[in-house]
Structure formats: C-alpha cells, structure tokens
Coordinates of C-alpha atoms and ligand atoms in Angstrom, one line a residue:
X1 CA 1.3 -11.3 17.7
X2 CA -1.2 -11.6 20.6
X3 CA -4.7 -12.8 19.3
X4 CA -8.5 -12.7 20.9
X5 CA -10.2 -15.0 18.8
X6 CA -10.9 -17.9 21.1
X7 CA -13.6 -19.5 19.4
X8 CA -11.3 -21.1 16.4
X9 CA -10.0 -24.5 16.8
X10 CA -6.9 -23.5 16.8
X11 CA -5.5 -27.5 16.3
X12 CA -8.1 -27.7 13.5
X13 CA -6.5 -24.3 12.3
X14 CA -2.8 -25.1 12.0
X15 CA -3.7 -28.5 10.2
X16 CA -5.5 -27.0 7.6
X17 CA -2.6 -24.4 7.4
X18 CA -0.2 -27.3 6.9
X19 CA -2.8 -29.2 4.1
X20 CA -2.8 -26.0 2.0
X21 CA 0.9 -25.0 2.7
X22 CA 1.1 -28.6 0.8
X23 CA -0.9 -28.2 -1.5
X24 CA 0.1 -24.8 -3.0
X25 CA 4.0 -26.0 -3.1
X26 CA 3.0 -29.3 -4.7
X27 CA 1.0 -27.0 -7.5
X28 CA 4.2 -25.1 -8.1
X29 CA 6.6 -27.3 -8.5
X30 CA 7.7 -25.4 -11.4
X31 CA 8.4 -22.2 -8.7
X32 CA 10.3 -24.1 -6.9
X33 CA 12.9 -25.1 -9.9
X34 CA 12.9 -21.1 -10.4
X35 CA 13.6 -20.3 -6.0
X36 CA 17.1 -22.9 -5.8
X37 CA 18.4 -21.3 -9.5
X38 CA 17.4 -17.8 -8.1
X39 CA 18.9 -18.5 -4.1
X40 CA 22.1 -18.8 -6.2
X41 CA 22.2 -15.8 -7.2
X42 CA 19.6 -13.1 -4.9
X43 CA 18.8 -13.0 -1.1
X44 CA 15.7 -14.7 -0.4
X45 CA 15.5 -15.9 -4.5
X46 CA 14.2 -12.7 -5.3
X47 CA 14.4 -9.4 -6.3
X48 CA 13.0 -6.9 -3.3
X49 CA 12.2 -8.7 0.4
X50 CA 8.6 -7.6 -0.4
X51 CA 8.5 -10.7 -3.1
X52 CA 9.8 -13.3 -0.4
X53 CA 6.6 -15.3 0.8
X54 CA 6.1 -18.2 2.8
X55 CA 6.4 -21.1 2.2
X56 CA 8.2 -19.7 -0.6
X57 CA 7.6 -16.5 -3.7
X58 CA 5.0 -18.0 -7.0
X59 CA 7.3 -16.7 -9.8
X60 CA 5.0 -15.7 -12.7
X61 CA 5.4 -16.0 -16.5
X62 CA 2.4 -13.2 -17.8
X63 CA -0.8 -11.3 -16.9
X64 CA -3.6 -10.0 -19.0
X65 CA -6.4 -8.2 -17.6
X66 CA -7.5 -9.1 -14.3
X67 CA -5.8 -12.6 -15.3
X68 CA -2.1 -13.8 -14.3
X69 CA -0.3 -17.0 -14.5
X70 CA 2.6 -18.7 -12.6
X71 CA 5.4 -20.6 -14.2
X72 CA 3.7 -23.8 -13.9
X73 CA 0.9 -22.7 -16.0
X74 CA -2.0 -21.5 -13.0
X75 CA -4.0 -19.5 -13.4
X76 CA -5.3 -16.9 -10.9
X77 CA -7.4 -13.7 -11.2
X78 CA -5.0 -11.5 -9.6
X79 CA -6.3 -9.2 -6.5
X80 CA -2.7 -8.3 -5.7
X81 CA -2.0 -6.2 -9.1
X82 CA 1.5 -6.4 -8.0
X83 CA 1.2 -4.4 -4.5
X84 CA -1.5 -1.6 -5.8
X85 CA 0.0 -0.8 -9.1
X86 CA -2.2 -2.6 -11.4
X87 CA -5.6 -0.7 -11.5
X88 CA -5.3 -0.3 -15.1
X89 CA -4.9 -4.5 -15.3
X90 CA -2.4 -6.3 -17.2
X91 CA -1.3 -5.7 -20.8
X92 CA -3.9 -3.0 -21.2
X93 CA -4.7 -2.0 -24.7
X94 CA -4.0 1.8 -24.1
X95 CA -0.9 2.0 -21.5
X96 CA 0.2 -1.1 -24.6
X97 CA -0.6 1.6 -27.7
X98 CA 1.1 4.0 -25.9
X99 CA 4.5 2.7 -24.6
X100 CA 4.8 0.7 -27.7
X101 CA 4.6 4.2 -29.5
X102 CA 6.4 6.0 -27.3
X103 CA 9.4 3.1 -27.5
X104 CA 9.8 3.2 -31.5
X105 CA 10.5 6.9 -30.8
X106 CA 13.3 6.8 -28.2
X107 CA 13.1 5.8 -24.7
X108 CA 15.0 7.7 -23.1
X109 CA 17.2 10.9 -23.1
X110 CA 17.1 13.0 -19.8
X111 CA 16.1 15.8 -21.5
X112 CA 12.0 16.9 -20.8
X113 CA 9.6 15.5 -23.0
X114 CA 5.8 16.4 -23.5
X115 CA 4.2 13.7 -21.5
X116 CA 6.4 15.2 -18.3
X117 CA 4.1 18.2 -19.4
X118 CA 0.7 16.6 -19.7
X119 CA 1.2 14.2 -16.4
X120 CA 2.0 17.3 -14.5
X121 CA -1.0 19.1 -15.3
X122 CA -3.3 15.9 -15.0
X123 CA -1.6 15.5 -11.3
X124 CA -2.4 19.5 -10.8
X125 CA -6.1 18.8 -11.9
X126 CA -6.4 15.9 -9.5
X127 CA -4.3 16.5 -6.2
X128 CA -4.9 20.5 -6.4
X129 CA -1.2 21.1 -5.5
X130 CA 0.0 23.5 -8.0
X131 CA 3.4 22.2 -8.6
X132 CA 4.9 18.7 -9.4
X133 CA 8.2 17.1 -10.4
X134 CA 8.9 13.2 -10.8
X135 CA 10.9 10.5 -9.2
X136 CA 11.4 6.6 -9.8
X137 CA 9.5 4.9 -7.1
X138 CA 7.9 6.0 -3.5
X139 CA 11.0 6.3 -1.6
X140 CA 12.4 8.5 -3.8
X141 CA 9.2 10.6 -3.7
X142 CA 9.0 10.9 0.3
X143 CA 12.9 11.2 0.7
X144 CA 12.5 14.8 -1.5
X145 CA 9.2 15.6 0.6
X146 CA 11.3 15.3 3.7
X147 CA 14.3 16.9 1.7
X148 CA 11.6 19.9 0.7
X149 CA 10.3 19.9 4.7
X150 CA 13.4 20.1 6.3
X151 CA 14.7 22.6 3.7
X152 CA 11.4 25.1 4.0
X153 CA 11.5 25.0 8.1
X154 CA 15.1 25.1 8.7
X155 CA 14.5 22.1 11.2
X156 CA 15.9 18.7 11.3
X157 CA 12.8 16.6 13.3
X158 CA 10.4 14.6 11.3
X159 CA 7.2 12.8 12.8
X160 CA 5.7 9.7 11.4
X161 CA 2.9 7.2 12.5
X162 CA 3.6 4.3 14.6
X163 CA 3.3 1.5 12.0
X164 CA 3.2 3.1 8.5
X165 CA 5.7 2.4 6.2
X166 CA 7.2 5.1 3.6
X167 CA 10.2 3.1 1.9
X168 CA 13.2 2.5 2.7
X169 CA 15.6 5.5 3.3
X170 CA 16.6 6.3 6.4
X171 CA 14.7 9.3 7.7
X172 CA 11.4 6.9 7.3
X173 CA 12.7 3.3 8.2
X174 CA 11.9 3.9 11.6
X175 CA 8.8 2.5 14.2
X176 CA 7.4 0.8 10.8
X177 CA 6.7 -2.6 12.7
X178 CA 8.2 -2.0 16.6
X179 CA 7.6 -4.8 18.6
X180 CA 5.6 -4.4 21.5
X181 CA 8.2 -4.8 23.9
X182 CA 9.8 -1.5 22.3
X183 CA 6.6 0.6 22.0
X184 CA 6.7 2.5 25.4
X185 CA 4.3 5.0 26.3
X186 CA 1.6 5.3 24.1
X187 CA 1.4 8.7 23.0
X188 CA 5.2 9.1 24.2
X189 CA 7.0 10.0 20.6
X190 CA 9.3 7.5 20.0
X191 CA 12.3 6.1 17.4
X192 CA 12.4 2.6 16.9
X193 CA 14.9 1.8 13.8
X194 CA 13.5 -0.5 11.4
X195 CA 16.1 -2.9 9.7
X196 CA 19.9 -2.1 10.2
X197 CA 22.1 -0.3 8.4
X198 CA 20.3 3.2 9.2
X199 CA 23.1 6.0 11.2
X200 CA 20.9 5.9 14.9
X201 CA 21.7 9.6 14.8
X202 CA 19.5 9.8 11.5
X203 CA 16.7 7.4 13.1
X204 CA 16.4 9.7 16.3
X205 CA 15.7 12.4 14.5
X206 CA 12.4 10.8 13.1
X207 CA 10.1 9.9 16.2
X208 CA 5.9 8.2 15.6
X209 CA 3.0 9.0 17.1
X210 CA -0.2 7.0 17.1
X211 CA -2.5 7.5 14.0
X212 CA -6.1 8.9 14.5
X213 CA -5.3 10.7 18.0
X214 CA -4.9 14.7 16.8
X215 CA -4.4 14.8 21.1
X216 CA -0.9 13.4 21.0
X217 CA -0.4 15.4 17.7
X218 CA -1.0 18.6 19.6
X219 CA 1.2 17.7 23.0
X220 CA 3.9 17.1 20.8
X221 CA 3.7 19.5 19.3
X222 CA 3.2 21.9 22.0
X223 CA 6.2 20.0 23.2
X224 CA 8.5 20.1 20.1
X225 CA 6.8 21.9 17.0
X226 CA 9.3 24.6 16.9
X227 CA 12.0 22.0 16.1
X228 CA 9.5 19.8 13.5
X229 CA 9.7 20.0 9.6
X230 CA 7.1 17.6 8.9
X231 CA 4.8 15.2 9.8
X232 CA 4.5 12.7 7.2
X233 CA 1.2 10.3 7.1
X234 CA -0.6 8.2 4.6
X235 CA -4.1 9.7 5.2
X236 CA -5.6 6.0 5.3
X237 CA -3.0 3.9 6.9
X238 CA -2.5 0.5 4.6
X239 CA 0.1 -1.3 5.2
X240 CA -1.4 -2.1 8.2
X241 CA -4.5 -4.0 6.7
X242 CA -6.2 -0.5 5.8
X243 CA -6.7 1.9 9.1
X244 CA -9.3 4.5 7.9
X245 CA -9.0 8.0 9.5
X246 CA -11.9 9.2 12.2
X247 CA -13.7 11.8 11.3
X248 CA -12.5 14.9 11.9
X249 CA -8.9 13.4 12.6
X250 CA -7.2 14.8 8.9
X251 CA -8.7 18.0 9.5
X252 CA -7.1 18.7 13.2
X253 CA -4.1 17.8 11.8
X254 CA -4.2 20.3 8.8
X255 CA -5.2 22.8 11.8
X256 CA -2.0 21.7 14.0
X257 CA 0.3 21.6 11.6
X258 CA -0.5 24.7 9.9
X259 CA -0.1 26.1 13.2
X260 CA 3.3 25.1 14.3
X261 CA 4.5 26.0 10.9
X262 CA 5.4 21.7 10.2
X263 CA 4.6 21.0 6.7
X264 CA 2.2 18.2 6.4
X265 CA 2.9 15.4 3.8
X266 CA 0.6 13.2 2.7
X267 CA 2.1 9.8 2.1
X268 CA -0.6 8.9 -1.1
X269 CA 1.3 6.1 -2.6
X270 CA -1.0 3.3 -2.1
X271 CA -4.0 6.3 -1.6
X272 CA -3.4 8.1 -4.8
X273 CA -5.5 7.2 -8.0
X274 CA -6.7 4.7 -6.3
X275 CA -9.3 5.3 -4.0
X276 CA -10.3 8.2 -6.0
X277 CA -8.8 10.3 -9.3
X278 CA -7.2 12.3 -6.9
X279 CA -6.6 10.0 -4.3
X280 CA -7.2 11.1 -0.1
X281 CA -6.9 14.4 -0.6
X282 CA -10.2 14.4 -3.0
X283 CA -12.0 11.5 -0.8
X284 CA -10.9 13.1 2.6
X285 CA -11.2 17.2 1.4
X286 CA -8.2 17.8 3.4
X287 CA -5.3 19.5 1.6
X288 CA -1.8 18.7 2.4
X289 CA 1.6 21.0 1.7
X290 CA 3.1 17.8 -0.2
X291 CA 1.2 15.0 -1.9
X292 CA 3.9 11.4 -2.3
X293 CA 2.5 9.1 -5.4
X294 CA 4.2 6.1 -7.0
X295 CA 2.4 2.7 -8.0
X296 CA -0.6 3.2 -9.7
X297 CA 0.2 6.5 -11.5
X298 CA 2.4 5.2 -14.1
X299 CA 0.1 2.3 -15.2
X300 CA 2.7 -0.3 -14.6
X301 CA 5.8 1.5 -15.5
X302 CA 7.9 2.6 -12.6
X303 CA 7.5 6.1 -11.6
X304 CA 6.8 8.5 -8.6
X305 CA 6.0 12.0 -8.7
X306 CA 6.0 15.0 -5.6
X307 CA 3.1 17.4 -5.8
X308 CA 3.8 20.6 -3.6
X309 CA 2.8 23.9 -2.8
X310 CA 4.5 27.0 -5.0
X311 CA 6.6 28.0 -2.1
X312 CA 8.6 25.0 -2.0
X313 CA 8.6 24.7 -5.5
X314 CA 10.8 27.7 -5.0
X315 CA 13.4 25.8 -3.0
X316 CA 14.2 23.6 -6.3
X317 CA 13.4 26.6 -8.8
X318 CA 16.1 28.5 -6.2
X319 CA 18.6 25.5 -6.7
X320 CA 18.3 25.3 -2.4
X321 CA 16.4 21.9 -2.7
X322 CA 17.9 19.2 -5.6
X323 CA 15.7 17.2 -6.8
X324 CA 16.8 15.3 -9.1
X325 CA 17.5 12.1 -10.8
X326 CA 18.3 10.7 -14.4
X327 CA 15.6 8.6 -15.3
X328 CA 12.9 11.4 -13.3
X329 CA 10.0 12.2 -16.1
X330 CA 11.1 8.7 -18.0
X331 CA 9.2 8.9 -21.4
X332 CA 8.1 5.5 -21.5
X333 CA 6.6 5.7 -18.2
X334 CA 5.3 9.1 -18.8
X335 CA 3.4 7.6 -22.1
X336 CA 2.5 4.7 -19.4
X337 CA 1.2 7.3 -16.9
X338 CA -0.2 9.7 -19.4
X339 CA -2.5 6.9 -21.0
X340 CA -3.3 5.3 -17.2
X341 CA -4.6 8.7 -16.1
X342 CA -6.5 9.9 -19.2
X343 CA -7.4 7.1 -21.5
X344 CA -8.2 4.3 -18.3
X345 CA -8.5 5.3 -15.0
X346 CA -11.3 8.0 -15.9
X347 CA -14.2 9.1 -13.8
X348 CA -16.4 5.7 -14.8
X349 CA -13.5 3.6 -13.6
X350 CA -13.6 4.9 -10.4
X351 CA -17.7 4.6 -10.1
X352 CA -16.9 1.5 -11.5
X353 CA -14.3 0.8 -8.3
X354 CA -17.0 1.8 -5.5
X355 CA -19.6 -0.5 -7.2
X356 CA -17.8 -3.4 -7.2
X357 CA -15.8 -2.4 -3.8
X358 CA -19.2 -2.7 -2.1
X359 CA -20.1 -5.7 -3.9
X360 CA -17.4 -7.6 -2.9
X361 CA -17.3 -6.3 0.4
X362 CA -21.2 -6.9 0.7
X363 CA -20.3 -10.7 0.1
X364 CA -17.4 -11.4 2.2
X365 CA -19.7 -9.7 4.7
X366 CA -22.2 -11.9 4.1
X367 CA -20.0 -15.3 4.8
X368 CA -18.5 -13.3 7.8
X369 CA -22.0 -13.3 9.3
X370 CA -23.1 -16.6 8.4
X371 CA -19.6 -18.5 10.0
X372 CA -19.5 -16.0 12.8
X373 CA -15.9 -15.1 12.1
X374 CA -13.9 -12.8 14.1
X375 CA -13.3 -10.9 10.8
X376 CA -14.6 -7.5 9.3
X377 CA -13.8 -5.7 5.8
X378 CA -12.5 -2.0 5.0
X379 CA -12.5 -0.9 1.4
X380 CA -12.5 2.8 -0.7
X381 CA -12.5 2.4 -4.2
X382 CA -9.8 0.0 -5.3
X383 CA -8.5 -0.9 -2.3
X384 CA -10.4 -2.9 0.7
X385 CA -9.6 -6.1 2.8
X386 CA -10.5 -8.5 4.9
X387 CA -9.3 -7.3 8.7
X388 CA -8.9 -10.2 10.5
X389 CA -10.3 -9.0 14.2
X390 CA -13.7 -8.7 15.0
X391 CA -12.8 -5.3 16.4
X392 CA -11.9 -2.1 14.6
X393 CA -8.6 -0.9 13.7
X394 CA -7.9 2.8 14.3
X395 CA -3.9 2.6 14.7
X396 CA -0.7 0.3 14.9
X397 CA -1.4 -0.8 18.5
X398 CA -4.8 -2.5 17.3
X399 CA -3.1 -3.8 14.8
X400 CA -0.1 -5.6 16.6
X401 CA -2.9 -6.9 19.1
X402 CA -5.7 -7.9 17.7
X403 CA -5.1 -9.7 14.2
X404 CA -5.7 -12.8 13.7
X405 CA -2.3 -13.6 11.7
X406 CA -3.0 -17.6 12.1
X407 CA -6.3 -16.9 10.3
X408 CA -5.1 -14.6 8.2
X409 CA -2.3 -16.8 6.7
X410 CA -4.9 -19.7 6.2
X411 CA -7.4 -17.6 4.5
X412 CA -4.7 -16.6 1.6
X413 CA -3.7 -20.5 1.3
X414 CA -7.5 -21.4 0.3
X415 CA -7.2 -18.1 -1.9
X416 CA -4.2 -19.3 -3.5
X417 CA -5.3 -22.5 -4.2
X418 CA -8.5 -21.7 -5.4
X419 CA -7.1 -19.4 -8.1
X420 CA -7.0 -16.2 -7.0
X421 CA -3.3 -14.6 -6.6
X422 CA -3.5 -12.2 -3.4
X423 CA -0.7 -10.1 -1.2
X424 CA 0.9 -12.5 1.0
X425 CA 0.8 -11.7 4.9
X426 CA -1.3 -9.5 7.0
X427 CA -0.5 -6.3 6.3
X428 CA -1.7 -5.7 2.8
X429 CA -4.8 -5.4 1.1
X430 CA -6.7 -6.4 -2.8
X431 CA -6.8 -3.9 -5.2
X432 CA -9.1 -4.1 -8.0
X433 CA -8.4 -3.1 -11.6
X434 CA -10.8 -2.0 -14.6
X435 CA -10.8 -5.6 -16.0
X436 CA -12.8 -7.1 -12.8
X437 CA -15.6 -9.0 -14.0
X438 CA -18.9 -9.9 -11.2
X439 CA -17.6 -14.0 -11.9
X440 CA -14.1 -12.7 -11.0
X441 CA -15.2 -10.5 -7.4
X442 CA -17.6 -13.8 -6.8
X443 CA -14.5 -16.3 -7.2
X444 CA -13.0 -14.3 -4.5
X445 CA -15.9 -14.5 -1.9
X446 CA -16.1 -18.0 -2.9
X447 CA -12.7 -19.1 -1.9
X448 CA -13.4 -17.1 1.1
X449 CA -16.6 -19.5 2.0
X450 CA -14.7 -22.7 1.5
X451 CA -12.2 -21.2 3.8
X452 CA -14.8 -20.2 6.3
X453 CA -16.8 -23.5 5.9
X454 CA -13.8 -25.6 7.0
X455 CA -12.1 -23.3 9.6
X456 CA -15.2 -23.4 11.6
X457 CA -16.5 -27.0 10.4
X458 CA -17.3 -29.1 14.3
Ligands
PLP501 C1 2.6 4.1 1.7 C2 3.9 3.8 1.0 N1 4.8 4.7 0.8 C3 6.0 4.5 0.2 C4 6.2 3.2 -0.3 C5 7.5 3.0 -1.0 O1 7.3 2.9 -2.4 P1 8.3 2.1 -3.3 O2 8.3 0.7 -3.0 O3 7.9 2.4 -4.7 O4 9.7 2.7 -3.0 C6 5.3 2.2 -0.2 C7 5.6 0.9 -0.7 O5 4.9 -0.1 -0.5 C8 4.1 2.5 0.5 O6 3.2 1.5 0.7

C-alpha cells in the first residue's frame, strides 16, 4: 500500500513494530502451544481466515462483559466484540436467562417457533421493511438478496462497491481488495475476482463502482440498467476502516435505482443494530428494497435475517424464490436475538453508544492533535475507528492509497499489549458493547498515547 505520511521515522517505526511483535508472542506463549496443535489439524490454525493474525491468532478461553481473556490468562477489555457481534457484551445476564431457558426446552426442530415470530416483528418495527425471513450468517443473507434481485428483475448483472466485502459466495467475492494494478478506470465498472475457486463466468457478471459518486452510478446505469438486478452496498462502507456516505449520496441512489427498476440492497450487517436500533436505514432515512443483517442481531448466537419489500416476499410465498435452510429461525438464537433486541440493546443503549462514541472519539482526538499524527477517527454509535491518513476517506481508492498500514499495525501492538483486545489489520473497526465503563473507553485512549508518545519520540 502506498503511504503519504512522511513525517514518521519510519526506522524508528519498524523497530518498535518488531519490540511489540516480541513482546505480545512472549505474553502468549500459551497461544502458541494452542497454533502448532491447531496447524495440525486447520489452515492457518484456525477456524475462518478472518481469525489468522499476524504474528500469529490470541486463542481465548472466556469473556464477561466488556472483559475477555486469552489462554494464558490476559486480560483485555475487548473492543473487537468478535468482529461487531458483541454489543450486548459477554455472558450477558438476559441473552444467558434466555438461551439457558430456551435450551432446557429443545433446541432445535425445524419447525417455526414463537421467537421466529417476535424477532420478525421487532426487525419490521426497526428496518420498516414489511417482510423478513432468517438465515445462518451474512453470506447466507446477501446470497438470497441477490437470489430475490435477480429473481424480481429477470436480469442476471449485479453491481457492488469497489472495496466492500459481502461474504463469501460467489456473486459477491469480487473487487473486495483489487490491487491497484487491476483497478482500471476509475468509474469504468469492473470484475476483479477475489480469492479462487469462483466460475469467472459468475464473477463477470458482478462488476463495482466507486462508493459515494451517484455520477458513475447514473452512467452505468444509463449504460447497463436494463440488464441490472441490483446494486448491493453497505450504506457506511466498513470493512474499509469506516467510509461514511456524503450527504445526499444514499438518497440519489434510492432515486437511480428506483428508476432503472435495480433493486437496491442494503448490505447492514456490520450497520444494523449497531449504529442505531434500526441500523443505516434509521440513521441515513433512506429506505432500501432489501435490508442484509447478521452479527449483532442474535446477541452472540449465529444468525442472519433478509428484510424485504411485500413484492418479493411474493417470490418465496410463490415458491419462485427458495429460501431456505435447516437451521433458518434456530430457537436458541432466536431466544438470543429476541432478548438482544428487547431486553438489551434498547433505546438507552444506543444514547448510551453515541455518548461514549464521542467520548472516546473526543480523546483519541485529543492525542491526535497533541502528537500531530497523520490520523483522524470516524464513529456512529457502536462502531468508530482510528483512520490512519490525515486525509478523508470517501471510497476504496482512498483507502488503498492513503493508509498508513505501517502505523496502523503498530498502533494495535501497543493496544494489545496494553490490554485491550482489538480487530487485527486495517480494515476493521471497535465496536462498543453495553458493558463499557469511562475507565474501560480511557484505557483505550491511553494505550493510544503511549503509542503516539513513542512513535513520534526525537
Ligand atoms: C458487510 C458484511 N457483509 C457480509 C458479511 C458476511 O457475514 P458472515 O461472516 O456472517 O458470513 C460480513 C462479514 O464480515 C460483512 O462485514
């Protein structure tokens, strides 16, 4: 990645990369006993390439709270909340009550139960999309939005946005990360496969624009619309750092796609119930055709769910569309989702999200300032970050050219070893949970300033 930020040592920089990198494998020794017995027997040592890290994945032994602990007995307050699930934070007392009750009753049977009922109707309430089935994760849930698309519009072409990722089936595991060098033409809609094992005949027929220019969206359209089912987006890109939308960008695209009859999905599993109860569609006022959640719904418990419009609710009532899936509407993570979205994650939890969002924020400001780094922060409700360029982001492009990914490696080393567990690499972001105490936000900017005070030491 090409960087800008010619005012860090950059010498200084990679040593203190290497004395952390040190120092965080020789405090988990007891990780590295768990990565050779697990190399034995998974890729990488672990269970999903999202849990590989460098210099190697902290396995963990239990989280309560905000709290978690590694194998060797560290302690961290955990900011990751295992990649935007954990809002509700660990072991909570209500998502406990309920699964535990829920369990003693019969976990599973594939037939409906009542909290299938009761989620539904919360999502309905929330996401203003009348109509709403479940799935297991956030692939599964923008696979059937595509499935639903392609099905309502008779037309095979999906867009996407250079740089956002949407899991990992094949009509979305394309331009996620392109390299540079296979960009081309800004503004030029283009397929670049992501991983192998995807048919290129499937990948060609999803092409990515640039996020936040509604310019491009229209000449493609003008170019192509007549052949697009959807255009699939997450309304605030964040898997890229966090990419917020311009104002008035979500609202020309409602007005182009609406007009070239594509049906416009809103990717809202890292959005949804987390930067408000009902995610970007409430915190942006623009509606979508199909609303995508998974992570923090279920409280912890692994579920996705597909909001949509009535009329392609008639494509599965019809039989056309089948949406299916045996462990879809799972009562234990219904009771999970049922108690996050009633019992926790109610309207004080997220007041309580943008107060200590801006608090935090506020601080690592602060240090920013003070050290003159090239760094700014992003946040909405639970989810914000340090963006490691002293410039804006507004899509991929930015991204790929002006983060600082030396810096940002180093700064989560000094988090790590000051006890706080964060996403590894650049692209992710914290997300903060009901159990967040003022100490715990002020450990964070704390580690931040010891990072800042010695990157930028003479
Ligand atoms: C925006 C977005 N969409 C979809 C997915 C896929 O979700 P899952 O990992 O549950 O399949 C992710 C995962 O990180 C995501 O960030």
């Amino acid at each position: 990645m090409a960087t800008v930020h010619e005012t860090i040592d950059r010498a200084r920089l990679r040593e203190l990369i290497e004395r952390e990198r040190g120092k965080l494998l020789a405090r988990t020794e007891g990780s590295q006993r768990y990565y050779e017995r697990a190399l034995a027997v998974m890729p990488r040592g672990v269970p999903s390439s999202f849990q590989a890290a460098d210099p190697r994945p902290i396995y963990l032994s239990h989280g309560e709270g905000s709290h978690v602990w590694d194998v060797d007995g560290n302690e961290y307050v955990d900011f990751h909340n295992g990649f935007g699930v954990m809002c509700v934070g660990h072991a909570n007392a209500a998502i406990v009550r309920a699964v535990r009750e829920r369990a003693g009753r019969g976990s599973h049977f594939a037939a409906p139960t009542e909290g299938s009922i009761v989620v539904a109707e919360e999502l309905v309430r929330r996401f203003g999309l009348p109509q709403w089935r479940f799935t297991n994760s956030g692939t599964e849930s923008t696979m059937d939005a595509i499935h639903l698309a392609r099905a309502a519009t008779g037309r095979d072409l999906v867009l996407k946005i250079e740089g956002s990722y949407h899991g990992h089936h094949d009509a979305v595991m394309v331009s996620v990360r392109p390299p540079l060098d296979q960009l081309g033409e800004r503004g030029v809609a283009a397929s670049v496969p992501f991983g192998a094992g995807h048919p290129r005949a499937v990948s060609e027929l999803t092409r990515a624009i640039p996020f936040n220019d509604a310019d491009v969206l229209e000449r493609v359209l003008e170019d192509t619309g007549d052949s697009v089912a959807a255009l699939i987006l997450e309304p605030a890109m964040m898997n890229i750092t966090i990419v917020a939308p311009r104002p008035g960008y979500l609202e020309r695209v409602r007005e182009l796609t609406a007009r070239y009859g594509v049906v416009l999905v809103f990717d809202e599993v890292k959005t949804g119930c987390t930067i408000a109860a009902g995610g970007a569609v409430e915190r942006f006022g623009v509606q979508p055709d199909v609303v995508c959640l998974a992570k923090a719904v279920a409280g912890g418990y692994p579920s996705g769910a597909v909001g949509m419009t009535e009329t392609l609710a008639d494509l599965i009532t019809s039989g056309s569309v089948r949406q299916v899936g045996t462990f879809n509407g799972n009562p234990l993570s219904m009771a999970a989702a049922q108690a996050a979205l009633t019992e926790v994650l109610t309207a004080e939890a997220y007041a309580g999200f943008e107060e200590r969002d801006a608090r935090l924020r506020a601080g690592l400001d602060d240090v920013i300032e003070r050290y003159g780094l090239p760094c700014h922060t992003v946040g909405f409700g639970s989810k914000g970050c340090v963006v490691f360029s002293s410039e804006p982001l507004y899509e991929y492009r930015d991204y790929a050219t002006k983060v600082d990914e030396e810096l940002s490696t180093l700064s989560w080393l000094y988090h790590m070893n000051h006890g706080i567990f964060m996403t590894p690499g650049v692209d992710e972001q914290w997300t903060l949970s009901v159990a967040h105490t003022d100490e715990e936000l002020q450990r964070y900017i704390d580690a931040y300033e010891a990072f800042a005070r010695d990157v930028t030491a003479a």
